[in-house]
Short mmCIF file of C-alpha atoms in Angstrom, two decimals:
data_model
loop_
_atom_site.label_atom_id
_atom_site.label_comp_id
_atom_site.label_asym_id
_atom_site.label_seq_id
_atom_site.Cartn_x
_atom_site.Cartn_y
_atom_site.Cartn_z
CA MET A 1 30.99 53.39 29.74
CA LYS A 2 34.47 56.19 30.46
CA ASN A 3 36.00 53.39 30.23
CA TYR A 4 35.11 52.04 27.15
CA ILE A 5 34.75 55.28 24.93
CA LYS A 6 38.51 56.11 25.98
CA LYS A 7 39.49 52.55 24.31
CA LEU A 8 37.15 53.36 21.22
CA THR A 9 39.67 53.01 18.49
CA PRO A 10 39.03 55.33 15.23
CA SER A 11 37.65 52.30 12.84
CA ALA A 12 35.65 51.08 16.33
CA TRP A 13 33.94 54.68 16.82
CA ILE A 14 33.07 55.46 13.19
CA THR A 15 31.62 50.74 13.69
CA GLY A 16 29.53 52.37 17.01
CA ILE A 17 27.70 55.41 15.39
CA HIS A 18 26.45 53.63 12.48
CA LEU A 19 24.99 51.06 14.69
CA ILE A 20 23.83 53.79 16.48
CA ALA A 21 22.60 55.19 12.99
CA ALA A 22 21.07 51.79 12.16
CA LEU A 23 19.86 49.98 15.10
CA VAL A 24 17.82 53.62 16.05
CA GLY A 25 17.79 55.84 12.82
CA LEU A 26 16.79 53.27 10.47
CA PRO A 27 13.16 52.07 12.34
CA LEU A 28 11.67 55.24 12.48
CA ALA A 29 13.31 56.79 9.10
CA VAL A 30 9.92 58.23 6.80
CA HIS A 31 9.96 61.12 4.76
CA TYR A 32 6.05 61.12 2.72
CA ALA A 33 4.78 58.94 5.30
CA TYR A 34 4.68 55.59 4.03
CA TYR A 35 4.73 56.86 0.13
CA ASP A 36 7.72 56.42 -0.04
CA ILE A 37 8.25 54.18 2.58
CA GLY A 38 10.26 51.11 0.85
CA GLU A 39 13.30 53.51 -0.74
CA THR A 40 12.81 56.19 1.96
CA LYS A 41 15.02 53.39 4.54
CA TYR A 42 17.14 52.26 1.96
CA TYR A 43 18.91 54.86 1.02
CA PHE A 44 19.01 56.16 4.71
CA TYR A 45 20.74 52.79 5.26
CA CYS A 46 23.49 52.90 2.36
CA GLY A 47 23.79 56.52 4.24
CA ALA A 48 24.87 54.29 7.63
CA ALA A 49 26.87 51.79 5.75
CA ALA A 50 28.73 55.26 4.06
CA ILE A 51 29.79 56.39 7.41
CA LEU A 52 32.18 52.83 7.24
CA LEU A 53 34.02 53.47 4.43
CA PRO A 54 36.60 55.35 6.44
CA ALA A 55 36.79 52.23 9.26
CA LEU A 56 37.08 49.96 6.00
CA ILE A 57 39.92 51.63 4.76
CA LEU A 58 42.04 51.32 8.64
CA GLU A 59 40.79 47.48 8.31
CA LEU A 60 42.21 47.36 4.75
CA ILE A 61 45.81 48.90 5.96
CA LYS A 62 45.84 46.60 8.66
CA ARG A 63 45.95 43.52 7.28
CA PRO A 64 49.19 42.49 6.41
CA SER A 65 48.50 40.33 3.37
CA ALA A 66 44.85 39.40 1.80
CA ALA A 67 46.01 35.62 1.96
CA LYS A 68 45.88 36.27 5.49
CA SER A 69 43.10 37.74 5.65
CA LEU A 70 41.58 35.26 3.82
CA LYS A 71 43.24 32.37 6.24
CA SER A 72 41.47 34.53 9.05
CA LEU A 73 37.82 33.35 6.66
CA THR A 74 35.18 31.66 8.99
CA LYS A 75 33.21 29.23 7.30
CA ALA A 76 30.13 30.86 7.81
CA GLU A 77 32.22 34.12 6.05
CA TRP A 78 33.26 31.75 2.93
CA ALA A 79 29.82 30.36 2.20
CA LEU A 80 28.65 34.61 2.67
CA LEU A 81 31.41 34.71 -0.28
CA VAL A 82 30.80 32.21 -2.17
CA TYR A 83 26.66 33.75 -2.07
CA TRP A 84 28.30 37.80 -2.45
CA ILE A 85 30.64 35.97 -5.79
CA VAL A 86 27.24 33.74 -7.52
CA SER A 87 25.05 36.76 -6.59
CA ALA A 88 27.73 38.29 -8.99
CA LEU A 89 26.99 36.42 -12.04
CA SER A 90 23.70 36.09 -11.79
CA THR A 91 23.80 39.73 -12.33
CA LEU A 92 26.45 39.24 -15.14
CA LEU A 93 24.19 36.52 -16.56
CA SER A 94 20.71 38.03 -16.43
CA LYS A 95 18.86 39.88 -18.76
CA TYR A 96 18.18 42.39 -16.78
CA LYS A 97 21.24 43.66 -15.45
CA PHE A 98 20.88 47.25 -14.57
CA GLU A 99 17.77 45.81 -12.35
CA ALA A 100 20.35 43.05 -11.38
CA PHE A 101 21.56 45.83 -9.57
CA TRP A 102 19.91 47.98 -7.82
CA GLY A 103 16.77 45.70 -7.26
CA ASN A 104 14.41 48.80 -8.44
CA GLU A 105 12.02 46.51 -9.78
CA GLY A 106 11.72 44.41 -6.45
CA ARG A 107 12.42 45.49 -2.85
CA TYR A 108 15.97 46.45 -3.47
CA THR A 109 17.89 44.57 -2.94
CA GLY A 110 19.63 43.78 -5.88
CA LEU A 111 23.50 43.08 -6.34
CA MET A 112 23.90 46.46 -4.76
CA LEU A 113 21.98 45.53 -1.52
CA ILE A 114 24.06 42.87 -1.16
CA THR A 115 27.56 44.37 -1.59
CA VAL A 116 25.94 46.86 1.23
CA TYR A 117 25.34 44.03 3.74
CA THR A 118 28.52 41.93 2.77
CA ALA A 119 30.68 45.13 3.05
CA VAL A 120 28.99 45.75 6.73
CA TYR A 121 29.39 42.19 8.16
CA PHE A 122 33.41 42.44 7.90
CA VAL A 123 33.46 45.75 9.11
CA ILE A 124 31.18 45.46 12.13
CA THR A 125 33.15 41.98 13.32
CA ARG A 126 36.29 43.78 13.07
CA CYS A 127 36.10 47.49 13.92
CA CYS A 128 33.46 46.61 16.47
CA LYS A 129 34.34 46.38 20.44
CA PRO A 130 30.66 44.97 21.84
CA HIS A 131 28.73 46.34 23.54
CA PRO A 132 25.36 46.52 25.93
CA ILE A 133 24.63 49.85 24.19
CA TYR A 134 24.10 48.21 21.12
CA MET A 135 21.76 45.78 22.25
CA TYR A 136 19.89 48.66 24.25
CA ALA A 137 20.06 50.40 21.12
CA CYS A 138 18.55 48.03 19.25
CA ILE A 139 15.72 47.67 22.04
CA LEU A 140 15.17 50.93 22.70
CA GLY A 141 14.47 51.56 18.87
CA GLY A 142 11.84 48.29 18.61
CA SER A 143 10.27 50.03 21.96
CA ILE A 144 9.02 53.81 20.10
CA VAL A 145 7.59 51.62 16.73
CA PHE A 146 6.23 48.85 19.25
CA VAL A 147 4.19 52.15 21.23
CA LEU A 148 3.25 53.51 18.18
CA ALA A 149 1.75 51.08 17.21
CA ILE A 150 -0.93 50.26 19.62
CA THR A 151 -1.90 54.28 18.88
CA ASP A 152 -2.58 52.68 15.23
CA PHE A 153 -4.17 49.41 16.85
CA PHE A 154 -6.25 52.45 18.33
CA ASP A 155 -7.16 54.70 14.86
CA LEU A 156 -5.02 57.32 16.73
CA ASN A 157 -3.10 58.04 13.41
CA LEU A 158 -0.77 60.39 16.15
CA LEU A 159 1.83 60.94 12.84
CA HIS A 160 -1.02 61.05 10.26
CA PHE A 161 1.10 58.33 7.34
CA LYS A 162 -2.54 57.43 7.12
CA ASP A 163 -4.00 60.47 5.74
CA GLY A 164 -5.39 60.44 2.32
CA ILE A 165 -4.73 56.43 1.96
CA ASP A 166 -7.71 54.51 0.65
CA PRO A 167 -9.72 53.49 3.83
CA ASN A 168 -10.09 49.78 2.54
CA ASP A 169 -6.17 49.64 2.08
CA ALA A 170 -4.64 51.75 5.68
CA ASP A 171 -5.46 48.79 7.57
CA LYS A 172 -2.33 46.68 6.22
CA PHE A 173 0.58 50.15 6.95
CA ILE A 174 1.63 50.53 10.69
CA SER A 175 3.08 52.55 12.39
CA THR A 176 6.56 53.43 11.26
CA MET A 177 7.38 50.16 9.13
CA GLY A 178 4.47 50.82 7.02
CA ASN A 179 3.87 46.69 5.22
CA ILE A 180 2.51 44.77 8.21
CA ASN A 181 4.77 42.29 7.10
CA PHE A 182 8.24 43.93 6.86
CA TYR A 183 6.20 45.21 10.24
CA ALA A 184 6.57 41.33 11.99
CA SER A 185 9.43 41.02 10.03
CA TYR A 186 11.42 43.64 11.95
CA GLY A 187 9.34 43.49 15.09
CA SER A 188 10.27 39.99 15.46
CA VAL A 189 14.33 39.91 15.28
CA VAL A 190 13.17 42.98 18.41
CA LEU A 191 11.13 40.01 20.40
CA GLY A 192 14.23 38.27 20.18
CA VAL A 193 16.77 39.38 21.17
CA VAL A 194 14.14 41.43 23.92
CA ALA A 195 13.08 37.51 25.03
CA ALA A 196 16.62 36.04 25.86
CA LEU A 197 18.11 39.21 27.88
CA TYR A 198 14.89 39.51 30.09
CA ALA A 199 15.49 35.24 29.61
CA THR A 200 18.95 34.66 31.33
CA TRP A 201 18.91 38.77 33.34
CA SER A 202 20.24 38.02 37.05
CA LYS A 203 19.17 41.48 38.53
CA ALA A 204 15.29 41.48 39.58
CA LYS A 205 14.82 45.22 38.77
CA GLY A 206 16.50 43.99 35.12
CA SER A 207 14.44 41.64 35.06
CA ILE A 208 11.32 43.75 36.15
CA VAL A 209 11.88 46.47 33.00
CA TYR A 210 13.27 43.49 30.10
CA PHE A 211 9.55 41.34 31.52
CA PHE A 212 7.75 45.09 30.35
CA LEU A 213 9.27 45.18 27.66
CA VAL A 214 8.38 41.99 26.00
CA THR A 215 5.02 42.03 26.73
CA LEU A 216 5.24 45.17 25.19
CA SER A 217 7.07 43.28 22.73
CA PHE A 218 3.76 40.69 22.62
CA VAL A 219 1.93 43.15 22.44
CA GLY A 220 2.89 45.00 19.72
CA LEU A 221 3.97 42.27 16.92
CA ILE A 222 -0.04 41.10 17.98
CA VAL A 223 -1.82 44.20 16.67
CA GLY A 224 0.40 44.49 13.28
CA ASN A 225 -2.68 42.07 13.24
CA SER A 226 0.43 40.12 10.83
CA ASP A 227 -0.10 36.38 11.73
CA ASN A 228 3.83 35.98 10.49
CA ALA A 229 4.53 37.29 13.93
CA TYR A 230 3.51 34.16 15.78
CA LEU A 231 6.38 32.49 13.95
CA ALA A 232 8.88 33.99 15.89
CA PHE A 233 6.75 33.27 19.59
CA GLY A 234 7.12 29.84 17.93
CA VAL A 235 10.97 30.10 17.89
CA VAL A 236 10.62 32.12 21.07
CA MET A 237 8.01 29.19 23.07
CA ALA A 238 10.12 26.43 21.37
CA PHE A 239 14.01 26.42 21.43
CA LEU A 240 14.17 28.85 24.70
CA PRO A 241 13.99 26.11 27.38
CA LEU A 242 16.49 24.28 25.20
CA TYR A 243 19.26 26.98 26.60
CA LEU A 244 17.00 28.05 30.16
CA PHE A 245 16.02 24.84 30.86
CA LYS A 246 19.44 23.78 33.24
CA ASP A 247 17.78 25.88 36.04
CA ARG A 248 15.04 26.16 38.74
CA ARG A 249 15.53 29.63 37.72
CA GLY A 250 14.96 29.02 33.98
CA LEU A 251 11.97 27.22 34.44
CA ARG A 252 10.31 30.25 36.71
CA ARG A 253 11.70 32.51 33.60
CA TYR A 254 10.26 31.28 30.64
CA CYS A 255 6.76 30.55 32.92
CA MET A 256 6.67 34.55 33.04
CA LEU A 257 7.67 34.40 28.77
CA VAL A 258 4.50 32.45 29.01
CA SER A 259 2.19 34.61 31.20
CA ALA A 260 3.87 37.54 29.48
CA LEU A 261 2.17 35.92 26.13
CA LEU A 262 -1.20 34.90 27.02
CA LEU A 263 -1.22 38.43 28.98
CA SER A 264 -0.87 40.57 25.92
CA PHE A 265 -3.12 38.55 24.74
CA MET A 266 -5.69 38.64 26.59
CA LEU A 267 -5.25 41.91 26.87
CA VAL A 268 -4.95 42.48 23.26
CA ARG A 269 -8.74 39.66 23.34
CA LEU A 270 -10.19 42.51 25.75
CA CYS A 271 -10.62 45.83 23.77
CA ASP A 272 -12.01 43.03 20.21
CA ILE A 273 -13.87 42.30 22.94
CA TYR A 274 -15.05 45.57 23.91
CA LEU A 275 -13.59 48.73 22.25
CA PRO A 276 -14.43 47.18 18.93
CA ASP A 277 -15.33 50.25 17.76
CA LEU A 278 -12.43 51.80 18.73
CA ILE A 279 -10.10 49.72 17.11
CA LEU A 280 -8.85 48.09 14.03
CA PRO A 281 -10.30 45.43 14.12
CA PRO A 282 -9.47 41.97 13.98
CA ASP A 283 -7.80 39.29 11.22
CA GLY A 284 -6.47 35.77 10.79
CA PHE A 285 -5.08 34.19 14.19
CA ARG A 286 -6.35 37.30 16.12
CA THR A 287 -9.31 36.48 14.70
CA LEU A 288 -9.80 33.27 16.98
CA ILE A 289 -8.14 34.16 19.42
CA ALA A 290 -10.68 36.54 19.75
CA LYS A 291 -13.75 34.06 19.65
CA TRP A 292 -11.98 31.11 22.06
CA GLY A 293 -14.01 31.49 25.30
CA GLY A 294 -11.73 28.77 26.98
CA PHE A 295 -9.12 31.31 25.69
CA VAL A 296 -10.02 32.66 29.48
CA TYR A 297 -9.20 30.01 31.77
CA LEU A 298 -6.11 28.39 30.06
CA SER A 299 -4.88 31.75 31.02
CA LEU A 300 -5.49 31.74 34.57
CA ALA A 301 -4.02 28.64 34.82
CA VAL A 302 -0.90 29.05 33.00
CA TRP A 303 -1.20 32.05 34.93
CA GLY A 304 -1.81 30.71 38.02
CA ILE A 305 1.39 27.55 37.79
CA THR A 306 3.50 30.29 37.42
CA ALA A 307 2.69 31.64 41.16
CA VAL A 308 2.35 28.74 42.23
CA LEU A 309 6.86 28.02 40.73
CA TYR A 310 7.39 31.52 42.09
CA ILE A 311 5.83 30.88 46.35
CA THR A 312 7.25 27.74 46.74
CA ASP A 313 10.97 28.23 44.60
CA TYR A 314 10.94 30.69 46.87
CA LYS A 315 9.76 28.86 49.93
CA MET A 316 11.68 26.04 49.92
CA GLY A 317 15.23 27.83 49.18
CA ARG A 318 16.01 26.99 45.99
CA GLN A 319 15.32 29.82 42.98
CA ASN A 320 18.83 29.13 41.78
CA ALA A 321 18.95 24.90 41.72
CA ALA A 322 19.85 22.90 39.17
CA LEU A 323 17.91 20.85 36.91
CA THR A 324 19.02 17.53 35.54
CA LYS A 325 19.20 17.34 31.76
CA HIS A 326 17.41 15.46 31.39
CA VAL A 327 14.45 17.67 31.99
CA ARG A 328 16.01 19.20 27.77
CA ILE A 329 16.23 16.14 27.01
CA ALA A 330 12.46 15.91 27.66
CA TRP A 331 11.61 19.45 26.11
CA GLY A 332 13.54 17.77 22.93
CA ILE A 333 11.64 14.56 22.50
CA PHE A 334 8.60 17.29 23.46
CA LEU A 335 9.24 19.29 20.52
CA ALA A 336 10.18 15.87 18.33
CA ILE A 337 6.66 14.53 19.20
CA GLY A 338 4.65 18.62 18.49
CA ALA A 339 6.20 18.45 14.85
CA ALA A 340 5.57 14.62 14.28
CA ALA A 341 1.76 15.92 14.60
CA VAL A 342 1.92 18.94 12.84
CA ILE A 343 2.80 16.48 10.13
CA ALA A 344 -0.01 14.36 10.91
CA VAL A 345 -1.79 17.54 10.62
CA LEU A 346 -0.56 18.33 7.72
CA VAL A 347 -1.10 14.94 5.47
CA ASP A 348 -4.10 14.58 7.23
CA ALA A 349 -5.35 17.54 6.13
CA ASN A 350 -3.67 18.26 2.16
CA LEU A 351 -2.93 14.91 0.96
CA LEU A 352 -6.08 12.83 3.00
CA GLY A 353 -8.01 15.62 2.27
CA ASN A 354 -9.49 15.78 6.00
CA GLY A 355 -8.76 20.31 5.51
CA GLU A 356 -12.78 20.62 6.93
CA ARG A 357 -12.43 18.80 10.41
CA TYR A 358 -10.10 21.62 11.49
CA GLY A 359 -12.56 24.50 11.85
CA GLY A 360 -11.08 27.71 11.43
CA LEU A 361 -7.33 25.96 11.88
CA ARG A 362 -8.43 24.74 8.13
CA ASN A 363 -6.96 27.92 6.41
CA TYR A 364 -3.90 27.89 8.14
CA VAL A 365 -2.57 23.40 7.66
CA VAL A 366 -3.95 23.64 4.03
CA PHE A 367 -1.94 24.45 1.15
CA ASN A 368 -3.61 25.80 -1.44
CA ASP A 369 -3.55 29.16 -4.07
CA ASP A 370 -5.07 31.08 -0.72
CA TRP A 371 -3.57 30.06 1.39
CA GLY A 372 -1.02 32.67 3.40
CA THR A 373 -3.59 36.02 1.87
CA LEU A 374 -2.08 34.10 -1.92
CA ARG A 375 1.40 32.92 -1.08
CA GLY A 376 0.05 29.36 -1.90
CA TYR A 377 -0.07 30.72 -5.75
CA ALA A 378 2.84 33.15 -5.56
CA TRP A 379 4.95 29.86 -4.63
CA ARG A 380 3.60 27.76 -7.14
CA LYS A 381 4.25 31.04 -9.64
CA GLY A 382 7.34 30.75 -8.83
CA ILE A 383 8.28 27.12 -8.70
CA GLU A 384 6.79 26.90 -12.30
CA ASN A 385 8.26 29.74 -14.10
CA TYR A 386 12.15 28.25 -12.28
CA LYS A 387 11.63 25.23 -15.05
CA GLN A 388 10.78 27.36 -17.81
CA PHE A 389 14.32 28.97 -17.36
CA SER A 390 16.85 28.23 -18.93
CA PRO A 391 20.04 25.75 -17.82
CA ILE A 392 22.17 29.16 -17.60
CA HIS A 393 19.52 30.50 -15.37
CA LYS A 394 18.60 27.33 -13.54
CA VAL A 395 22.32 27.32 -12.05
CA PHE A 396 21.74 31.01 -11.76
CA GLY A 397 18.53 32.03 -11.33
CA CYS A 398 17.11 35.00 -13.12
CA GLY A 399 19.41 38.46 -11.26
CA PRO A 400 18.90 38.89 -8.07
CA ASP A 401 15.42 40.44 -7.43
CA THR A 402 14.10 40.55 -10.61
CA TYR A 403 11.49 37.92 -10.22
CA GLY A 404 8.66 40.66 -10.37
CA ILE A 405 9.78 41.47 -13.88
CA ILE A 406 9.66 38.13 -15.01
CA PHE A 407 5.78 38.00 -12.80
CA TYR A 408 4.75 40.35 -14.54
CA PHE A 409 5.58 38.56 -18.34
CA LYS A 410 3.95 35.22 -17.84
CA ASP A 411 1.76 35.95 -14.80
CA MET A 412 -0.21 39.07 -14.57
CA VAL A 413 -3.23 37.88 -17.33
CA GLU A 414 -3.97 34.64 -14.60
CA ARG A 415 -4.44 37.39 -12.02
CA SER A 416 -5.29 41.16 -11.76
CA MET A 417 -2.12 41.61 -8.99
CA LEU A 418 1.99 42.35 -9.51
CA TYR A 419 4.09 40.20 -6.71
CA ASP A 420 7.87 41.69 -6.91
CA SER A 421 8.40 38.50 -4.37
CA VAL A 422 7.61 35.12 -4.18
CA HIS A 423 7.46 35.31 -0.50
CA ASN A 424 9.33 33.60 0.80
CA GLU A 425 13.09 34.50 1.12
CA TYR A 426 14.79 31.02 0.55
CA LEU A 427 12.15 30.27 -2.12
CA GLN A 428 13.05 33.27 -3.96
CA PHE A 429 16.77 33.13 -3.60
CA PHE A 430 16.73 30.16 -5.73
CA ILE A 431 15.39 31.25 -8.37
CA THR A 432 17.16 35.50 -8.58
CA VAL A 433 20.04 33.56 -7.38
CA GLY A 434 19.49 30.41 -7.96
CA PRO A 435 20.18 27.33 -5.31
CA ILE A 436 23.78 27.54 -5.38
CA GLY A 437 23.57 31.02 -3.89
CA MET A 438 20.53 29.94 -1.73
CA ALA A 439 22.28 27.08 -0.47
CA ALA A 440 25.43 29.18 0.73
CA TYR A 441 23.12 31.75 1.30
CA MET A 442 21.70 29.35 4.34
CA MET A 443 24.53 27.91 5.28
CA PHE A 444 25.68 31.01 6.15
CA LEU A 445 22.69 31.62 8.65
CA ALA A 446 23.11 27.39 9.55
CA LEU A 447 27.15 28.54 10.60
CA SER A 448 26.54 32.16 12.61
CA LEU A 449 23.48 31.01 14.44
CA ARG A 450 26.35 27.21 15.74
CA GLU A 451 28.89 29.85 16.36
CA MET A 452 26.95 32.15 18.44
CA PHE A 453 24.29 29.26 19.83
CA LYS A 454 27.76 27.31 21.25
CA LYS A 455 28.07 30.29 23.86
CA PRO A 456 25.59 30.68 26.04
CA GLU A 457 27.08 31.83 29.20
CA ASP A 458 26.54 35.03 27.00
CA PRO A 459 23.36 36.88 27.07
CA PHE A 460 24.42 39.18 24.53
CA ILE A 461 25.45 36.43 21.45
CA MET A 462 21.75 34.59 22.72
CA ALA A 463 20.17 37.58 22.25
CA ALA A 464 21.73 38.11 18.98
CA ALA A 465 21.13 34.40 17.98
CA PHE A 466 17.20 34.10 18.41
CA GLY A 467 17.31 37.47 17.39
CA THR A 468 18.89 36.37 13.88
CA LEU A 469 16.49 33.05 14.50
CA CYS A 470 13.58 34.55 14.81
CA TYR A 471 14.15 35.97 11.72
CA CYS A 472 15.19 33.34 9.86
CA VAL A 473 12.15 31.77 10.68
CA GLN A 474 9.58 34.52 9.68
CA ALA A 475 12.10 34.36 6.55
CA ILE A 476 9.64 31.09 5.19
CA VAL A 477 6.72 33.80 4.24
CA ASN A 478 8.20 37.33 4.20
CA ILE A 479 10.39 39.26 1.82
CA ASN A 480 13.27 40.68 1.96
CA GLN A 481 13.82 44.48 2.11
CA PRO A 482 15.49 47.28 3.21
CA GLY A 483 12.87 48.04 6.30
CA SER A 484 13.74 45.64 8.71
CA THR A 485 16.02 42.93 7.29
CA PRO A 486 19.45 45.75 7.61
CA ILE A 487 17.96 45.51 11.07
CA PHE A 488 18.78 41.17 11.12
CA TRP A 489 21.99 41.54 9.66
CA THR A 490 23.11 44.10 11.82
CA ILE A 491 21.99 42.09 15.12
CA LEU A 492 23.74 39.02 13.26
CA ALA A 493 26.68 40.25 13.25
CA LEU A 494 27.60 41.86 16.41
CA GLY A 495 26.96 38.66 17.89
CA ILE A 496 29.42 37.08 15.78
CA ALA A 497 31.11 40.33 16.50
CA HIS A 498 30.93 39.10 20.12
CA CYS A 499 31.84 35.91 20.09
CA ARG A 500 35.60 37.43 18.20
CA ASN A 501 36.07 39.30 21.50
CA VAL A 502 35.56 35.70 23.73
CA MET A 503 38.13 34.19 21.38
CA LYS A 504 40.26 37.56 21.37
CA GLU A 505 40.10 37.67 25.30
CA SER A 506 40.57 33.93 25.54
CA ASP A 507 42.85 33.89 23.24
CA HIS A 508 44.97 36.33 25.83
CA ILE A 509 43.88 34.95 29.74
CA LYS A 510 45.92 32.12 27.67
CA GLU A 511 48.46 33.59 26.60
CA TRP A 512 49.32 35.50 29.91
CA GLY A 513 49.25 32.23 31.23
CA ASN A 514 50.92 30.05 29.65
CA GLU A 515 53.63 33.46 30.09
CA ASP A 516 52.95 33.61 33.65
CA LEU A 517 54.82 29.73 33.78
CA LYS A 518 57.64 30.90 31.65
CA LYS A 519 58.56 33.69 33.95
CA GLU A 520 57.48 31.05 36.97
CA GLU A 521 59.97 28.01 35.96
#
């Protein structure tokens, strides 16, 4: 650590301060309990971003020319610039230019915050000197948030944030993140980071600590009562094997992850059954787990299989034995079959009208206005409103984060509630910045993830990749907002910074090797 600090440039120092502020400070930043939590986190993050201005200036001074800087951009970064340019055009063409710039009629994700995200991304990827301490900072912030959520689960109200809140609304807010869906969005990023580090950590002491942290993450997300979190669980359980199933250690770690998830559900389930008067009541998928009697037997079976796997591997001395590529191919086939089964169920439940046969899962597989706590309605109205746009607004959208204004004037008559977002980040961008802006944003995400997954040997790059992927998947049913989205941008940028660092080291080795050969000649 001392050697790392000595080698830091002024830009790297400034960037490091920003990273700690964003990863630890932002999740914990509060002012007036839950009443102004969105505004508080927005201003805190913008303040943390302002710290980077000197680093940005220093970086611009160092650049030899704009032409060379543009040549250094990756395809993902070009897509990011297209997204920003389209967002700017969308703002200029919007009927609500002021609101589109500031996002003050939505979740503060106007052009201003989009510009901040873009600038911060470039500063982190160019100025950060990667170090594990930043991922540790992310985990530290997440662990504190999860612990506070667990105390809220037991209705302790340690921070007194729920004082004065209508009891009917109190369960919708948790920890220092506010809305349970925003909490799930943030927790999904932390879970992806922790799960990937646990799965890849080689030292015994460290792996024990990470097992505790990943279990804390699972429990923390389960008690949040937001089904959005289960999408992150699915990402971890479905895609980590494609990375882990190279050797038997990876296989064992995956089994331990499944065991940790079942253990977490079991702990919460026991509280639901035996301490119903002392905890927040279950909701959503957690209710199904509490009622399912077979869950105990499933957990015992998985724990038993995991124990047998560990015992036999160590007795036979094959702890790190390699697995053939056919294991990962088989897992890929399993995922494909699973995806086909899900599609078949959705077709059966919706197109064939057999939703009733799925019992308690009916609310999850039948798409209507009530699906996903009225997300079905929000999506339907969003698409209907988009169809009414003028041709130019169908291309460039109604302006960043201005959907709430459109909804207010067109749909408040139909239902006595206000939606300031479509509750689907990608559909939200499709409507507000248009199909080109949305496509550029999704291209940026896809290419960034591809770049990170090309470096599987670095556990911190994989941690950033899975943190990013967990956020991207849960965003299908969630809102882009200043509570959790800045953490996602920070982790993504950190992952790319690690990738750039690996490339620099590789280039340095190649150059050194060539010089060495010349000297020998």
